[in-house]
CSV table of C-alpha atoms in Angstrom, one decimal:
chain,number,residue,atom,x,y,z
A,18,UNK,CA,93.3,112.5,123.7
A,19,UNK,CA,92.9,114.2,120.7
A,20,UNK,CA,96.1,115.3,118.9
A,21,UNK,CA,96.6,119.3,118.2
A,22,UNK,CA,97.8,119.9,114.5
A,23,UNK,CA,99.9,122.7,115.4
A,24,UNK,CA,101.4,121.3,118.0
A,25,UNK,CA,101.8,117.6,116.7
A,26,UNK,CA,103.4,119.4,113.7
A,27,UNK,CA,106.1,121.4,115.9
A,28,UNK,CA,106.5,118.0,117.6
A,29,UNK,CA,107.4,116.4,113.8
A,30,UNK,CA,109.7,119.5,113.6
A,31,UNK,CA,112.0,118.9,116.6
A,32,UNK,CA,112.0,116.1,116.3
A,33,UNK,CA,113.7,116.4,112.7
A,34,UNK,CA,115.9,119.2,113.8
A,35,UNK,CA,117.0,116.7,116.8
A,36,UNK,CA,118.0,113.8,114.5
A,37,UNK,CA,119.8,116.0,111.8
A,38,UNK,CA,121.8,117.6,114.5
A,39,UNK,CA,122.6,113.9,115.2
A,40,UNK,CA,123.2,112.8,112.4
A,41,UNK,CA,125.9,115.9,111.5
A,42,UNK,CA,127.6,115.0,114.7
A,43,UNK,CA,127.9,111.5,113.9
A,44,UNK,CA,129.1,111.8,110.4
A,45,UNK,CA,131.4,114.7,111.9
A,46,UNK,CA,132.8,111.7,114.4
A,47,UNK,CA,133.3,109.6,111.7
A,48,UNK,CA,135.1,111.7,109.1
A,49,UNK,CA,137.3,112.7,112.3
A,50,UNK,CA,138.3,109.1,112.9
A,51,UNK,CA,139.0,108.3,109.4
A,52,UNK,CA,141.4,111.1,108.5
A,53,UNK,CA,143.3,110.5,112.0
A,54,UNK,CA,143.6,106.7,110.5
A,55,UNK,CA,144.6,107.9,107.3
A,56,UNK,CA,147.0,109.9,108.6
A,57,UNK,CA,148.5,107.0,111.1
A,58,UNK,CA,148.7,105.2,108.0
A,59,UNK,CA,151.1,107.5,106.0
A,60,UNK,CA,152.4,107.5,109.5
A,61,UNK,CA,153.3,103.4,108.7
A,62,UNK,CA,154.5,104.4,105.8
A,63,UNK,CA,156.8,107.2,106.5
A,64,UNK,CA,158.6,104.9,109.5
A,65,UNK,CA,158.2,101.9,107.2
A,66,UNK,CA,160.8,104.1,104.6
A,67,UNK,CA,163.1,105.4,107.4
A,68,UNK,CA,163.7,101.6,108.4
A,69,UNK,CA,165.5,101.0,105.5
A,70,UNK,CA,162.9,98.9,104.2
A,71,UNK,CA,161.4,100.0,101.9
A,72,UNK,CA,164.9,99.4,99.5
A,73,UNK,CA,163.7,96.5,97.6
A,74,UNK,CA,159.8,97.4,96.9
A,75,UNK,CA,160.5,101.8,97.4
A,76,UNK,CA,158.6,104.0,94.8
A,77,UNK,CA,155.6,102.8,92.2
A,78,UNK,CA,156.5,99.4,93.7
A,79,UNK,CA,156.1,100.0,97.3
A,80,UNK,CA,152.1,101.4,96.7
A,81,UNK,CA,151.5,99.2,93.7
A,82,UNK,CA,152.0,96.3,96.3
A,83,UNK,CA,150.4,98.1,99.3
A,84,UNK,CA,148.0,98.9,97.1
A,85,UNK,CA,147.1,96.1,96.1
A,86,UNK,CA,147.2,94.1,99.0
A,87,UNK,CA,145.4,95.8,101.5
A,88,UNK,CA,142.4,96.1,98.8
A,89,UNK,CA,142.6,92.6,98.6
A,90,UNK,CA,142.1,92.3,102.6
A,91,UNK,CA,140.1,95.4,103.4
A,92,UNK,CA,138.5,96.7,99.8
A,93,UNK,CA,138.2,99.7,98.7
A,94,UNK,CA,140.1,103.1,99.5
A,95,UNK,CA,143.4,102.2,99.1
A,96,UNK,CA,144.1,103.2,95.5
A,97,UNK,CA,147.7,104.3,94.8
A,98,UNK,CA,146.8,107.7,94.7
A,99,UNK,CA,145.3,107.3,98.4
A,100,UNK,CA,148.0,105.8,99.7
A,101,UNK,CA,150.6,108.6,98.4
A,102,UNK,CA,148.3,111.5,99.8
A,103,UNK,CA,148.2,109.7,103.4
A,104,UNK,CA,152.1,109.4,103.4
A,105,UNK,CA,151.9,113.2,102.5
A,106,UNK,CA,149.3,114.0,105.2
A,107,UNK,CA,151.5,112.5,107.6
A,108,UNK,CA,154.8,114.8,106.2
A,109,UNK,CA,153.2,117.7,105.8
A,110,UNK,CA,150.9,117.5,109.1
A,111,UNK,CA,153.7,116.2,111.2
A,112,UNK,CA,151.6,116.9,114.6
A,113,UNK,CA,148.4,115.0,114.5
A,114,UNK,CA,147.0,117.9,116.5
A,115,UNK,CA,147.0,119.9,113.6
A,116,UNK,CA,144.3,118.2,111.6
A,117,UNK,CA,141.0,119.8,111.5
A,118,UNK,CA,138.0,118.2,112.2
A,119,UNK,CA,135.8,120.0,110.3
A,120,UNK,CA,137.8,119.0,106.8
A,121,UNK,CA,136.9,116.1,105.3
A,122,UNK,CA,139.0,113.2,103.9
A,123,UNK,CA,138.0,114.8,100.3
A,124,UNK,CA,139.4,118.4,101.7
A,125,UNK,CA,142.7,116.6,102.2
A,126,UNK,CA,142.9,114.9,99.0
A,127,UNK,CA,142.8,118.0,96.8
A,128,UNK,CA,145.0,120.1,99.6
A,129,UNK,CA,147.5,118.1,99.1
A,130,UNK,CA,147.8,118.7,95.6
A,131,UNK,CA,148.8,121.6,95.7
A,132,UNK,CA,153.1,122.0,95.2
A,133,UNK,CA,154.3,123.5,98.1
A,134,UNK,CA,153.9,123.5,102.1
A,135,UNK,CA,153.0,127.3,102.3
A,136,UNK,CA,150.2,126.8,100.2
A,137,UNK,CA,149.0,123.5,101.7
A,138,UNK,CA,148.7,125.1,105.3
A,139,UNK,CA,146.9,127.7,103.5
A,140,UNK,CA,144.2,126.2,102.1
A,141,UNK,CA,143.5,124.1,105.2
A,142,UNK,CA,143.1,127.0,107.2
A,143,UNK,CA,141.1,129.1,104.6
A,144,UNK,CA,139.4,126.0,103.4
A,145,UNK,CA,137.9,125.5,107.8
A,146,UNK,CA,137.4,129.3,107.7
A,147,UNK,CA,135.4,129.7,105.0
A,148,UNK,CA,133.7,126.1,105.5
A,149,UNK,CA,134.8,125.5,101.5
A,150,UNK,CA,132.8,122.9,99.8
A,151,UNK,CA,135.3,120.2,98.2
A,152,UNK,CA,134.1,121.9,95.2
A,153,UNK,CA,134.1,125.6,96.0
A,154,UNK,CA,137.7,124.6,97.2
A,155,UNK,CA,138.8,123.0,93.8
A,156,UNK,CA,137.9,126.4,92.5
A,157,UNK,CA,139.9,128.3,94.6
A,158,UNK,CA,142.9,126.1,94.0
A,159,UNK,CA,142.3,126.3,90.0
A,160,UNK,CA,142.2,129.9,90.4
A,161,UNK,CA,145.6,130.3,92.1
A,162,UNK,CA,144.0,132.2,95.5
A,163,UNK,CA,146.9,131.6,97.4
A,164,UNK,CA,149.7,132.9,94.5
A,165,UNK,CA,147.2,135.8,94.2
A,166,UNK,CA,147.1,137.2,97.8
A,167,UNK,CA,150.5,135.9,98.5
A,168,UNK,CA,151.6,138.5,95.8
A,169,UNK,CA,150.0,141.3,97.0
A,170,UNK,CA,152.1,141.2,100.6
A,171,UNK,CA,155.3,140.6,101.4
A,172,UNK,CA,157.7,138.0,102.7
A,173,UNK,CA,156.6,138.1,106.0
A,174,UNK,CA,153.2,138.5,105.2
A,175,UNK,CA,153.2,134.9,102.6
A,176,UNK,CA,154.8,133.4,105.7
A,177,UNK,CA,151.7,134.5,107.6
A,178,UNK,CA,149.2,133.5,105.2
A,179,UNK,CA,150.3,130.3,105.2
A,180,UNK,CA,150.3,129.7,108.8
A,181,UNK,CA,147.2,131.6,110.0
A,182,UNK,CA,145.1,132.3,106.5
A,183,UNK,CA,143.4,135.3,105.1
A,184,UNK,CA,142.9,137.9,107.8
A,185,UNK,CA,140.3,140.5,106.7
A,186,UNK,CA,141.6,143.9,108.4
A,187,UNK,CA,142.0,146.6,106.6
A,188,UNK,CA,140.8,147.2,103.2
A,189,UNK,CA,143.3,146.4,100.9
A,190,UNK,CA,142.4,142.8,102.6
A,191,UNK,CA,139.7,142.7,100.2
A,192,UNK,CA,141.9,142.8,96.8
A,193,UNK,CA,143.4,139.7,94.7
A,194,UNK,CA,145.7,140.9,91.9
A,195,UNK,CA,143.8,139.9,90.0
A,196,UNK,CA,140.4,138.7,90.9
A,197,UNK,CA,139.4,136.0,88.4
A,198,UNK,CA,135.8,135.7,86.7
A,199,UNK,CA,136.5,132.7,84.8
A,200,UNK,CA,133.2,131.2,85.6
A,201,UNK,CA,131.6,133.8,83.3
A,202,UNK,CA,132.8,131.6,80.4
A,203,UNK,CA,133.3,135.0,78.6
A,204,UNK,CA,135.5,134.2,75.4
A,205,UNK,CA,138.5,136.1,75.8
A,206,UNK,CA,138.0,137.9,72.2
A,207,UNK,CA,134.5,138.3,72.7
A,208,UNK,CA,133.6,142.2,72.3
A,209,UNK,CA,131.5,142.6,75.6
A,210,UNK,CA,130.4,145.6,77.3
A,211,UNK,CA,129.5,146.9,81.0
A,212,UNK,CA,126.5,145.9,81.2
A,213,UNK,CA,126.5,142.6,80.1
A,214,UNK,CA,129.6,141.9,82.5
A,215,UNK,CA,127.4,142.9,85.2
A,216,UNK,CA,124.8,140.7,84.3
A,217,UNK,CA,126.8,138.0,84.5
A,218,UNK,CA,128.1,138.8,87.6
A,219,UNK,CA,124.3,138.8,88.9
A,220,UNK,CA,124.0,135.5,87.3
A,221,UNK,CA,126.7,134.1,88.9
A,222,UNK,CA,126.2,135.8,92.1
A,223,UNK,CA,127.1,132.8,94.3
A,224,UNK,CA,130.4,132.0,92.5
A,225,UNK,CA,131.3,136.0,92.0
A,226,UNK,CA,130.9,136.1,96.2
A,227,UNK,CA,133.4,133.1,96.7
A,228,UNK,CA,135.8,135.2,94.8
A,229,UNK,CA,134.8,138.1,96.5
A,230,UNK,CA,135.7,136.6,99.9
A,231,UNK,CA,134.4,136.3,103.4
A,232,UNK,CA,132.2,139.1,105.0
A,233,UNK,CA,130.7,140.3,101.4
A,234,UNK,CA,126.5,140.7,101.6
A,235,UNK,CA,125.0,142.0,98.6
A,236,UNK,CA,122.9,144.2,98.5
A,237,UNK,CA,121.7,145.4,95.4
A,238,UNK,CA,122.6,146.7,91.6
A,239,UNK,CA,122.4,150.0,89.7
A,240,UNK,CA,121.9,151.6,93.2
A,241,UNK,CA,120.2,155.1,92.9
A,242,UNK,CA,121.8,158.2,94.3
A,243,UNK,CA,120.3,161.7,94.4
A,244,UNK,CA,122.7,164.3,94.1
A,245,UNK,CA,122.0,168.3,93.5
A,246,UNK,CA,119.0,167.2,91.3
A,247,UNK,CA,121.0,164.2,89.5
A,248,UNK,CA,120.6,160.7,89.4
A,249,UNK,CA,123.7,158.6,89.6
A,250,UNK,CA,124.1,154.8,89.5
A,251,UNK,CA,127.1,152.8,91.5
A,252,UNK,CA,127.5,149.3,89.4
A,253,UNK,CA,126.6,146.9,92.3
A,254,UNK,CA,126.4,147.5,96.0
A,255,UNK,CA,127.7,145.1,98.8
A,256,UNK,CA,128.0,145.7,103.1
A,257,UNK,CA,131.1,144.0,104.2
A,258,UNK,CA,130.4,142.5,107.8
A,259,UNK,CA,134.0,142.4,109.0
A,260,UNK,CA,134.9,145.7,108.2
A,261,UNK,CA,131.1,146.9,108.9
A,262,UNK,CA,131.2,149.6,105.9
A,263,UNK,CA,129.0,149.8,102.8
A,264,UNK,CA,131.2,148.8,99.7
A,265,UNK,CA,130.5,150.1,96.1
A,266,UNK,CA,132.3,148.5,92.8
A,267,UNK,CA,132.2,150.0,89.8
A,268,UNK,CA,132.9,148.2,86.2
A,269,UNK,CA,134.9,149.1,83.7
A,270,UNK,CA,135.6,147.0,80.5
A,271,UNK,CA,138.9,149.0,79.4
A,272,UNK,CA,141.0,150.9,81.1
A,273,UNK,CA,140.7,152.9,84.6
A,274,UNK,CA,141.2,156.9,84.3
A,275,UNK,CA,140.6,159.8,86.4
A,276,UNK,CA,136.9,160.7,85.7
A,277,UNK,CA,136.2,157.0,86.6
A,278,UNK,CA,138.3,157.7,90.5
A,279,UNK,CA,136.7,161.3,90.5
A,280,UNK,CA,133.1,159.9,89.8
A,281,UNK,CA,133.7,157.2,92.9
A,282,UNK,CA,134.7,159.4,95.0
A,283,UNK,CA,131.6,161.6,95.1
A,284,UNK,CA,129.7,158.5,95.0
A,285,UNK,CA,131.6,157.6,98.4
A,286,UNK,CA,131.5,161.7,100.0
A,287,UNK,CA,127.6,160.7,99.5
A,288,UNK,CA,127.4,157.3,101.1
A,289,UNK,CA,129.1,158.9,103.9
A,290,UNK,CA,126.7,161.3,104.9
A,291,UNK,CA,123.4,160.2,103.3
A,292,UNK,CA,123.6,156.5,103.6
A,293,UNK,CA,126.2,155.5,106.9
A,294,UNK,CA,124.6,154.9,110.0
A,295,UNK,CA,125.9,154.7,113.7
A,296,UNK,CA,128.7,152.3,113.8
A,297,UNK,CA,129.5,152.3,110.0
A,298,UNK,CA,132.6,152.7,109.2
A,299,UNK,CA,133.9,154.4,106.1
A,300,UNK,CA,132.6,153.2,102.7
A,301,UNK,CA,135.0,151.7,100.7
A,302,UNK,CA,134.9,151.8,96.4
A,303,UNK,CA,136.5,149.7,94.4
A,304,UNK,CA,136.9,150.0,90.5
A,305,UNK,CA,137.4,147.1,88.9
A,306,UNK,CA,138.4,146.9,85.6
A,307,UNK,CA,140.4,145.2,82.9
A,308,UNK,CA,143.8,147.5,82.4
A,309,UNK,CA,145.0,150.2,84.5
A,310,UNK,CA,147.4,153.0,84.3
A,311,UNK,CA,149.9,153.1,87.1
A,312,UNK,CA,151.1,156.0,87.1
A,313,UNK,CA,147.4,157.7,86.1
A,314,UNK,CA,146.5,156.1,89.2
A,315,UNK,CA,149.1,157.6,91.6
A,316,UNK,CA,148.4,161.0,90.4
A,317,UNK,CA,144.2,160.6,90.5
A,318,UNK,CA,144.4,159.1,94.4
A,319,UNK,CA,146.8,161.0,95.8
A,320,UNK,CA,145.0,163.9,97.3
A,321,UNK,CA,141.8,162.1,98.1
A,322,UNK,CA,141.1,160.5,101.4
A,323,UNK,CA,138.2,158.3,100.9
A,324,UNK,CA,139.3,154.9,100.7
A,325,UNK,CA,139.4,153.7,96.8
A,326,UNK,CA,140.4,150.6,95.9
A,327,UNK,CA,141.8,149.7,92.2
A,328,UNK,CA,141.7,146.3,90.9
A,329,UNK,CA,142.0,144.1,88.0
A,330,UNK,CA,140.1,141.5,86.8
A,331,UNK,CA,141.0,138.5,83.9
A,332,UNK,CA,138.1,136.6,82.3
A,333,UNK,CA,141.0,133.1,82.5
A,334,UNK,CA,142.9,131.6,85.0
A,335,UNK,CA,146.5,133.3,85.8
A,336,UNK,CA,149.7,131.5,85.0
A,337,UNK,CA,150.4,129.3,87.4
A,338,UNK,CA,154.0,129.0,86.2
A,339,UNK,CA,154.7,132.9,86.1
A,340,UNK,CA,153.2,133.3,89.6
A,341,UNK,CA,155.2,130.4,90.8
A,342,UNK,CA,158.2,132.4,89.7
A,343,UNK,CA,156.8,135.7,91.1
A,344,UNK,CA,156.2,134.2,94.5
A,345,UNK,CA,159.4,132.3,94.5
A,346,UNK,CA,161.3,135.8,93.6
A,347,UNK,CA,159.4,137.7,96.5
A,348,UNK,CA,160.7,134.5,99.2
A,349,UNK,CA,164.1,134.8,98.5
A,350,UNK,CA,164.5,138.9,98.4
C-alpha cells in the first residue's frame, strides 16, 4: 500500500497534538498531587506545633532538623525555605479545596512571599486568571499590582480584590495609579521624549501588555485619522475584548493639560462614528503621562461625556513601604 504524503503527514500531526495533550494532562496531574502533599505537609507541621511539641526544637531549630532529616531520607526539596512556605500554604489555604490546580508548586512559592493574606489570595486568583508565568508573576509582585489597584478602590472593594481578583467592568477597571514601565530600563534623569517612550513601548510590547492587563489586543501605532482635511495621529491603538471598545492612549512626557483632553476627545467623537461598528461599545482614551494637574483635570473633563481616562505612569518601581501605609490607612477608615 503505498503511503500518501499528505495524509501520512496529518497522521504525524495528530499524532503529536494527541501526545502533547497527554503529556500537559499528566504533568497537570502531577503538579496537582504535589502541592496537595506539600500542603498536607505544612498540615504536619502546623498540628505538630499546636501539640505542644514543637517547645524544645520550635523556630530555626524545628526546619533546620526537619530539614535536614527528611533530605537525608527522601532528597531533595525540603530546603528550609520549602518547609516554611508549606507550613504557610497550609495557614493561609486553610481548606484544601481552595488550591488551584492550574498553579504550580513555583506559583506558590513566590505567592507566599508576599506580607499579607489579602494580597496572597490576590495573586492566586489573578495569577489562575491571567495564566501568569512564574516569571510574569514575579513581575507583577515586584511592581506592587495588588497595592496599586487596591488603592484606586475602597475598603470594600480591597476586600473584594482579594477574595475574587481583578474584575474588568467598567473602564476605570483598566487604570493602576500608577502603571509602571520599569522594564524600559529608562534612567530616571535621562532627558527622553515622546517618541522614543513610544518606541520602547513597541519594543517591549509583550511586557507593556502584562501591565496593561487582561483583554488588551493591539492593534497598531501612530494610527491615521482624517478629519475636515487634517491628518491626526493617536499614540498607539488597542481593542479591549471585555469591554469590546476600541481604546486609544496618548503619551505625554510632562504634564497633562487641557489641549491634550480637548485633542482626545475629538480623536474619540471620530472613532465613534467613523471607526465603531455594530456591537462596539464606546471608545475609551486614556492619556498617560508623567505629572498631572488635579484640579486642571476636573475642570477640562467636566462637561465632556466621552469616556477619558487620566493616568500616571513612573519609569521605577513604587514604594512599597508608602503604599503599605497607604493601603493600611484606607483598611482602617
Amino acid at each position: 500500500m503505498e503511503v500518501q504524503p499528505l495524509q501520512y503527514k496529518q497522521l504525524i500531526g495528530q499524532i503529536g497534538d494527541l501526545l502533547a495533550m497527554g503529556r500537559e494532562k499528566a504533568a497537570m496531574q502531577v503538579n496537582t498531587i504535589l502541592v496537595q502533599t506539600y500542603w498536607e505537609i505544612g498540615k504536619y507541621i502546623v498540628e505538630f506545633e499546636l501539640k505542644g511539641m514543637e517547645k524544645a526544637v520550635y523556630g530555626s531549630q524545628l526546619f533546620e532538623r526537619l530539614s535536614r532529616d527528611l533530605t537525608q531520607a527522601y532528597g531533595k526539596g525540603f530546603s528550609r525555605s520549602n518547609l516554611s512556605y508549606m507550613r504557610k500554604m497550609y495557614v493561609s489555604f486553610e481548606k484544601r479545596e481552595t488550591l488551584s490546580h492550574k498553579l504550580t508548586w513555583s506559583h506558590y512559592f513566590e505567592i507566599l512571599k508576599a506580607d499579607s493574606e489579602l494580597e496572597i489570595g490576590f495573586y492566586a486568583k489573578q495569577t489562575e486568571k491571567e495564566r501568569w508565568s512564574v516569571r510574569e508573576l514575579k513581575r507583577q509582585m515586584k511592581s506592587l499590582l495588588f497595592h496599586r489597584l487596591a488603592l484606586s478602590t475602597d475598603k470594600e472593594g480591597v476586600l473584594k480584590l482579594a477574595n475574587e481578583g481583578h474584575e474588568i467592568q467598567q473602564p476605570e477597571d483598566l487604570l493602576k495609579d500608577p502603571f509602571v514601565l520599569e522594564f524600559l530600563n529608562i534612567p530616571q534623569q535621562y532627558q527622553y521624549h515622546e517618541g522614543e517612550l513610544e518606541e520602547k513601548l513597541i519594543s517591549n510590547l509583550q511586557q507593556f501588555l502584562l501591565e496593561l492587563g487582561k483583554g488588551f489586543a493591539f492593534i497598531g501605532r501612530q494610527y491615521r485619522m482624517s478629519i475636515g482635511g487634517k491628518h491626526f495621529r493617536v499614540d498607539l491603538l488597542f481593542y479591549h475584548r471585555i469591554l469590546k471598545c476600541f481604546v486609544l492612549i496618548d503619551l505625554k512626557r510632562g504634564e497633562i493639560d487641557h489641549q491634550d483632553i480637548g485633542q482626545m476627545n475629538l480623536y474619540l467623537n471620530y472613532f465613534k462614528k467613523e471607526e465603531a461598528t455594530e456591537g462596539d461599545n464606546q471608545p475609551v482614551g486614556i492619556i498617560l503621562a508623567a505629572y498631572k494637574n488635579h484640579i486642571l483635570v476636573e475642570y477640562a473633563t467636566e462637561s465632556i461625556t466621552n469616556k477619558i481616562l487620566l493616568a500616571k505612569y513612573q519609569l521605577y518601581l513604587p514604594d512599597k513601604s508608602q503604599l503599605e501605609n497607604l493601603l493600611n490607612k484606607l483598611l482602617e477608615e
